[in-house]
Tab-separated table of C-alpha atoms and ligand atoms in Angstrom:
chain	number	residue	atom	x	y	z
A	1244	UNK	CA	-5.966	-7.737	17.363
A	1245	UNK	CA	-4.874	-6.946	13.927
A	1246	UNK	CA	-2.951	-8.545	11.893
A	1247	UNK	CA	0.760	-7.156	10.535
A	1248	UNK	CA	0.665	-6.481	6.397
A	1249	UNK	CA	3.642	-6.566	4.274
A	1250	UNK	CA	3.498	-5.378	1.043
A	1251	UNK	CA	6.007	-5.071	-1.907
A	1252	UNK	CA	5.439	-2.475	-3.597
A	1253	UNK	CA	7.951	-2.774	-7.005
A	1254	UNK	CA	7.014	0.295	-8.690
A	1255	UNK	CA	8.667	0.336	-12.641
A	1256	UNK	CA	11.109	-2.395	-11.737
A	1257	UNK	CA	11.703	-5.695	-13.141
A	1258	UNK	CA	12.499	-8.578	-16.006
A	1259	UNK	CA	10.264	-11.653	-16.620
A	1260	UNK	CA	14.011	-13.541	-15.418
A	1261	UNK	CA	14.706	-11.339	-12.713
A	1262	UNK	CA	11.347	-11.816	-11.513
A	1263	UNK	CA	11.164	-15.210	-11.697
A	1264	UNK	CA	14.060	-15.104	-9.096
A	1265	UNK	CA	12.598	-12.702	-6.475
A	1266	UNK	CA	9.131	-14.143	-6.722
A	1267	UNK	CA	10.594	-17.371	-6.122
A	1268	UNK	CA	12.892	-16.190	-3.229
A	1269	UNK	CA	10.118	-14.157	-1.403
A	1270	UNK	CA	7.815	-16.904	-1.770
A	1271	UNK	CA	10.347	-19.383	-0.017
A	1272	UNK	CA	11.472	-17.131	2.410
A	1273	UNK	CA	8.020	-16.652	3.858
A	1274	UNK	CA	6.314	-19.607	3.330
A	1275	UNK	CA	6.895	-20.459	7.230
A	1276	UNK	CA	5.880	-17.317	8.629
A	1277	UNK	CA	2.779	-16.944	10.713
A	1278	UNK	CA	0.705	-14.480	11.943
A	1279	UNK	CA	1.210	-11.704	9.541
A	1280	UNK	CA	0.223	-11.186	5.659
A	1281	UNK	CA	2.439	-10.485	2.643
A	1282	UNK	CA	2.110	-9.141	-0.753
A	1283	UNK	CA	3.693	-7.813	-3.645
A	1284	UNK	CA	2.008	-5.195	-6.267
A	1285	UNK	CA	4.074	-5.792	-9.187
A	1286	UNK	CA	3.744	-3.824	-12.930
A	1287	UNK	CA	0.619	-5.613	-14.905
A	1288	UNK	CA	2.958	-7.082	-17.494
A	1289	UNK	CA	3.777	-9.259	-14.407
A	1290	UNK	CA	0.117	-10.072	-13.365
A	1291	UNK	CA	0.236	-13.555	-14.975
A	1292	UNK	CA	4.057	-14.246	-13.784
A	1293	UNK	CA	3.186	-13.524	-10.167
A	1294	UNK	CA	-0.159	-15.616	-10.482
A	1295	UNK	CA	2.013	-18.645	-11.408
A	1296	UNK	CA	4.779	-18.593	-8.960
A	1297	UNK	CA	2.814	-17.418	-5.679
A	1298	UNK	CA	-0.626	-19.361	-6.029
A	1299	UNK	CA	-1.116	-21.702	-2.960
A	1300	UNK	CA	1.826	-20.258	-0.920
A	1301	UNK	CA	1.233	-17.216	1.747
A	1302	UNK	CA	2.210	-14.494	-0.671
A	1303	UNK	CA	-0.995	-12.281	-2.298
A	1304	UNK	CA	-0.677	-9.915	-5.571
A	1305	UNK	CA	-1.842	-7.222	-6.914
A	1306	UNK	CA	-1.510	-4.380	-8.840
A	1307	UNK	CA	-0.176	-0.153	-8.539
A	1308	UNK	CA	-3.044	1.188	-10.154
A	1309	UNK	CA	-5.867	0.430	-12.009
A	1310	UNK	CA	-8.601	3.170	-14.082
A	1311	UNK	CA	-11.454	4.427	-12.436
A	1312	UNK	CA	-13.806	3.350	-15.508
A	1313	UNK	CA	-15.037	-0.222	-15.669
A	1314	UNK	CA	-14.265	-0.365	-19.323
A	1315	UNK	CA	-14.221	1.744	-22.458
A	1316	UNK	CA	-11.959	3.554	-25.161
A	1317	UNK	CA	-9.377	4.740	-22.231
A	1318	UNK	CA	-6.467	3.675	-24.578
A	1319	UNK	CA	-3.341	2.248	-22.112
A	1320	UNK	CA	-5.576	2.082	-19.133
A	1321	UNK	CA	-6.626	-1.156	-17.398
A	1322	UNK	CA	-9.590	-1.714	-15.877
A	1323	UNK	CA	-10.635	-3.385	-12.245
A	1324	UNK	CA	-11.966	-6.484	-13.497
A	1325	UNK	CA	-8.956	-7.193	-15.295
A	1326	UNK	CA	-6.980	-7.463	-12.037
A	1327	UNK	CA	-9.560	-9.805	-11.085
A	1328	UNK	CA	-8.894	-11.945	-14.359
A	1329	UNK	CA	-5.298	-12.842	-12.642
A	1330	UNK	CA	-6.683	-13.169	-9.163
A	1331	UNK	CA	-5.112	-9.747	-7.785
A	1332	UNK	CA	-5.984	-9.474	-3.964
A	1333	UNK	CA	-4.422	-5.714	-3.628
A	1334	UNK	CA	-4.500	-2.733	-5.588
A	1335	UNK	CA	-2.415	0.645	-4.421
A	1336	UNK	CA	-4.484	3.190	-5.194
A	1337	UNK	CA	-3.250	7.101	-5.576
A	1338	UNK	CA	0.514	6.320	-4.731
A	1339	UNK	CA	2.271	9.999	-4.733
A	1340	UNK	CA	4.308	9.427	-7.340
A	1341	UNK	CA	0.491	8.728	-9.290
A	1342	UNK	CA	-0.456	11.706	-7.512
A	1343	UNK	CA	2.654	14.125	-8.408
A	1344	UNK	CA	3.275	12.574	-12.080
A	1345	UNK	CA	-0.135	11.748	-13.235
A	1346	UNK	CA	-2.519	14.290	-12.260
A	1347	UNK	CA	-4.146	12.238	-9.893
A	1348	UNK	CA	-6.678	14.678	-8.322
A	1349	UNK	CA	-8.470	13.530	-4.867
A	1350	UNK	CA	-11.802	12.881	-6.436
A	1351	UNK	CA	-9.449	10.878	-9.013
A	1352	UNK	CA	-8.445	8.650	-6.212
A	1353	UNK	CA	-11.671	8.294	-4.356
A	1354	UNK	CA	-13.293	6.850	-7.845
A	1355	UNK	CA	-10.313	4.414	-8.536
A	1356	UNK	CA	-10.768	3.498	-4.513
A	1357	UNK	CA	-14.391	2.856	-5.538
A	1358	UNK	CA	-13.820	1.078	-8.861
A	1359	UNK	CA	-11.271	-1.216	-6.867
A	1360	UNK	CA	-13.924	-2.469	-4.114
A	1361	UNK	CA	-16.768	-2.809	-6.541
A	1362	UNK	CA	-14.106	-5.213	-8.386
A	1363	UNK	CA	-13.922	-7.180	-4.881
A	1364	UNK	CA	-9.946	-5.970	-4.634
A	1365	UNK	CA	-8.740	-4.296	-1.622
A	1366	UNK	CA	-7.709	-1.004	-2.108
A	1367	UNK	CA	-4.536	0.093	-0.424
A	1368	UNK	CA	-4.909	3.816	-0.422
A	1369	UNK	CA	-1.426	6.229	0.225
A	1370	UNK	CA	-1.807	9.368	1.743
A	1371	UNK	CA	1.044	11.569	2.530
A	1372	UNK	CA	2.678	15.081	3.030
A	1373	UNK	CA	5.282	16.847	0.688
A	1374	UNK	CA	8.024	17.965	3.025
A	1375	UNK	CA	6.897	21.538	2.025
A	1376	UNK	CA	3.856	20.952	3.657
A	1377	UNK	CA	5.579	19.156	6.587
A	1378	UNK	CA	7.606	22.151	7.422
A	1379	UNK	CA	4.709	24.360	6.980
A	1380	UNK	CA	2.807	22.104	9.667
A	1381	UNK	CA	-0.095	21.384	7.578
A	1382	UNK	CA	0.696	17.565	7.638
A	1383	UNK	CA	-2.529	16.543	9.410
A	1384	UNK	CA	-4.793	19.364	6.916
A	1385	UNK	CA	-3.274	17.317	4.262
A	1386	UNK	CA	-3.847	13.814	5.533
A	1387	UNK	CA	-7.291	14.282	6.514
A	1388	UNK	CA	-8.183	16.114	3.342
A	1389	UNK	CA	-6.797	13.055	1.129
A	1390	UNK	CA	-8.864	10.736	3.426
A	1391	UNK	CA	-11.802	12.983	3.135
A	1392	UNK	CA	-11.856	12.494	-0.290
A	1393	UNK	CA	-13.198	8.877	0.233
A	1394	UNK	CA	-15.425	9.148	3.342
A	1395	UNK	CA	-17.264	12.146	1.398
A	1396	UNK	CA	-17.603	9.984	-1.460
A	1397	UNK	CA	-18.125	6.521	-0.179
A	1398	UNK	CA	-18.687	6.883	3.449
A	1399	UNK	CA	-16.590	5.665	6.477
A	1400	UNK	CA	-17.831	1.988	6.055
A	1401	UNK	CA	-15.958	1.743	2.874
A	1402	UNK	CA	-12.410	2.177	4.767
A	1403	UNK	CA	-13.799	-1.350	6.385
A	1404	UNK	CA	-12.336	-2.970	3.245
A	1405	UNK	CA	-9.720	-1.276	2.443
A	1406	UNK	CA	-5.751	-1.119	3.786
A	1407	UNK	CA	-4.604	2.793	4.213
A	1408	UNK	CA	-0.891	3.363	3.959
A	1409	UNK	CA	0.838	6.341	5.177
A	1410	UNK	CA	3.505	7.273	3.043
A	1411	UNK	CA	5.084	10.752	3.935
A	1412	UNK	CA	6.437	11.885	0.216
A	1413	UNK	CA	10.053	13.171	1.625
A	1414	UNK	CA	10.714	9.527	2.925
A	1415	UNK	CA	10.351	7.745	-0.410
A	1416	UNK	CA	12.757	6.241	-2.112
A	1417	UNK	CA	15.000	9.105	-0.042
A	1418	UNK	CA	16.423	6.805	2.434
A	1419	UNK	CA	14.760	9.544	5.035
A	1420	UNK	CA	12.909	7.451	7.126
A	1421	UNK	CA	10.431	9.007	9.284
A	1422	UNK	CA	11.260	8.023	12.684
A	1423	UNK	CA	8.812	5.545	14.682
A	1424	UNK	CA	7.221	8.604	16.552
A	1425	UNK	CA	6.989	11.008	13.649
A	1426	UNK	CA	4.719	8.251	11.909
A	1427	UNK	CA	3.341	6.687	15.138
A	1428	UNK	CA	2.039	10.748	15.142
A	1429	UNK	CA	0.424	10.663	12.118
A	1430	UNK	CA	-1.582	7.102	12.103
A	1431	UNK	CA	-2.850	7.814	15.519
A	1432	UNK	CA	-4.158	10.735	14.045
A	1433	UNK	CA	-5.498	9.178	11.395
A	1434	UNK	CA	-7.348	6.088	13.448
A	1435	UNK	CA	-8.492	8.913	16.183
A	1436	UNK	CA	-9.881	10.895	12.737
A	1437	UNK	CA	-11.715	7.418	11.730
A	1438	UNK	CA	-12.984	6.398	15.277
A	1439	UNK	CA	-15.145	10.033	15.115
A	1440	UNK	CA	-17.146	8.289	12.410
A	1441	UNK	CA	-16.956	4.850	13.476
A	1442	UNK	CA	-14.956	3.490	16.440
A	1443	UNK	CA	-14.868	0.144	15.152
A	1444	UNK	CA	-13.540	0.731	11.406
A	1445	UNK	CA	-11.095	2.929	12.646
A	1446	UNK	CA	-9.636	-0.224	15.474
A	1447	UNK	CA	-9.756	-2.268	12.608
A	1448	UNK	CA	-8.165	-0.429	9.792
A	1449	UNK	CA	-5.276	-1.754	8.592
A	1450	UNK	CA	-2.566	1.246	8.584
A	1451	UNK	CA	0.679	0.753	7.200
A	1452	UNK	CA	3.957	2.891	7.286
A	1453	UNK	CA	5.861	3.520	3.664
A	1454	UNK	CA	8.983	5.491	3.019
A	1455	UNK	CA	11.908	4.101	3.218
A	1456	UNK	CA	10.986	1.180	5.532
A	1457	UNK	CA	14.759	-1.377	5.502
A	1458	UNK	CA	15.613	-4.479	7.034
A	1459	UNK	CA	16.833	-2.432	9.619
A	1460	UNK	CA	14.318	-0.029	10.782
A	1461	UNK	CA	11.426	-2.211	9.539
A	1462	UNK	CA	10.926	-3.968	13.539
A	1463	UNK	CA	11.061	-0.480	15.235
A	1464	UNK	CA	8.550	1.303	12.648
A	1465	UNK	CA	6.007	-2.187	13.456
A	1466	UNK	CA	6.383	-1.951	17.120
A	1467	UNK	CA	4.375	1.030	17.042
A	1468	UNK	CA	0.694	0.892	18.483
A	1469	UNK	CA	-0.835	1.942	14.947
A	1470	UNK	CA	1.509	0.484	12.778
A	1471	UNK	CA	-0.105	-2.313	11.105
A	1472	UNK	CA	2.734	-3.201	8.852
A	1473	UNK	CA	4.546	-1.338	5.751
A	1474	UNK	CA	4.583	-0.900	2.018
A	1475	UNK	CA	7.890	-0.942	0.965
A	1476	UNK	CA	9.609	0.072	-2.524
A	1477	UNK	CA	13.232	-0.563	-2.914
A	1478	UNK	CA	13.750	-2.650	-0.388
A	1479	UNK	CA	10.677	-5.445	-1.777
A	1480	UNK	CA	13.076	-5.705	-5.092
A	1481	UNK	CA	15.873	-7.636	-3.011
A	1482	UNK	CA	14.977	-11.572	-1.296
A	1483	UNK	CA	16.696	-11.310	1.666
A	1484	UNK	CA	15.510	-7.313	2.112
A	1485	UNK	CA	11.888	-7.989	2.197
A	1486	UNK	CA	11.694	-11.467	3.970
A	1487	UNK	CA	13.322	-9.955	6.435
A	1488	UNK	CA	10.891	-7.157	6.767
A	1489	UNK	CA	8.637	-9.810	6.380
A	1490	UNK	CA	9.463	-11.513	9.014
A	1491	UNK	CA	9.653	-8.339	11.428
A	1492	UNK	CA	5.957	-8.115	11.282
A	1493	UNK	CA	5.565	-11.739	12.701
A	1494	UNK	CA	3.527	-11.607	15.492
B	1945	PGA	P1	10.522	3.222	-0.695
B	1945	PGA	O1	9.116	3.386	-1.428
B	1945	PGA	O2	10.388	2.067	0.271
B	1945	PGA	O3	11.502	2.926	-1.797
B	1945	PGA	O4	10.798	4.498	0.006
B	1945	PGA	C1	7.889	3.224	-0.740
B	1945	PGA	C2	6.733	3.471	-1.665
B	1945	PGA	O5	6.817	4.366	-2.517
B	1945	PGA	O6	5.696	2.797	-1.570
């Protein structure tokens, strides 16, 4: 069976003190919760602050993005291998707001998916639909054509090691949730789309739900058959918030 994944995903926000307060929280207010796995990407100022406070409880890190190259004169960038430097388990790789405000490109992605496993992190990679492209019913086109991107490159054994999350881009930060069978719909599409390469990667892919996932909806989103769990934004900046969506995914 697979297990249920939390993870924070705090985007642009946060203080070293206001950290130190939710990292402290969130590790507390998992700490006895079993049979499901929790994270939080934070901003890489925070690498070192996150390393501190959540080493030997049940709380992993990681990072929102890291560079496709290994290392060079990419001035601002940072590379894999420094995420491994502060023991980073996770990095979300071509987020839509990377995606829509960055240029990320597909074959962008794919090589930052790559550049993450070859570091040893796990790659969390977001796919998703505008709401354009919902309403024009090219949602599944769109999925696949994202997840292309890496099986082309990398080939289906790759999404072995990795997390995917769906992440429709009209449910972010938009309080729209999609509803448990609108994105129920879409990861059985994407696990039936895996299981034609490989029946086995695709039962034991890792799919979470993003968008809006709250306290409140977080338990009905999870009890969906392909709903391994969620990456959550706003919500993952408040204690009481994500534990509780936390502990929804208890098994
Ligand atoms: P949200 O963000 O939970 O604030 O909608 C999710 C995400 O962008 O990963």
């Amino acid at each position: 069976m697979r297990r249920k994944l939390v993870v924070g995903n705090w985007k642009m926000f946060g203080r070293l003190m206001k950290n130190q307060a939710l990292l402290q929280g969130v590790s507390e207010g998992v700490r006895q919760l079993k049979g499901a796995d929790f994270a939080v990407c934070v901003p890489y100022p925070y690498l070192a602050q996150a390393q501190s406070m959540l080493q030997g409880g049940n709380v992993s890190w990681g990072a929102q993005n890291l560079s496709q190259f290994e290392e060079g004169a990419y001035t601002g960038e940072v590379a894999s291998g420094m995420l491994v430097d502060f023991a980073c388990s996770y990095a979300i790789i071509g987020h839509s707001e990377r995606r829509a405000l960055y240029g990320e490109s597909d074959e962008i992605v794919a090589q930052k998916f790559a550049a993450a496993q070859q570091a040893g992190l796990t790659p969390i990679l977001c796919v998703g639909e505008t709401l354009a492209e919902r309403e024009s019913g090219v949602t599944e086109a769109v999925v696949a054509r994202q997840l292309d991107a890496v099986i082309e490159g990398f080939g289906v054994a790759a999404l072995a090691r990795a997390v995917v999350a769906y992440e429709p881009v009209w449910a972010i930060g938009t309080g729209k949730t999609a509803s448990p069978e609108q994105a129920q719909a879409v990861h059985a599409f994407i696990r039936q789309r895996m299981a034609k390469h490989d029946a086995r990667v695709a039962e034991n892919l890792c799919l979470l739900y993003g968008g809006s996932v709250k306290a409140g909806n977080a338990a009905e989103l999870f009890a969906m058959p392909d709903i391994d769990g969620g990456l959550i934004g706003g919500a993952s900046l408040v204690v009481d918030d994500f534990v509780a969506i936390c502990r929804a995914a208890q098994q």
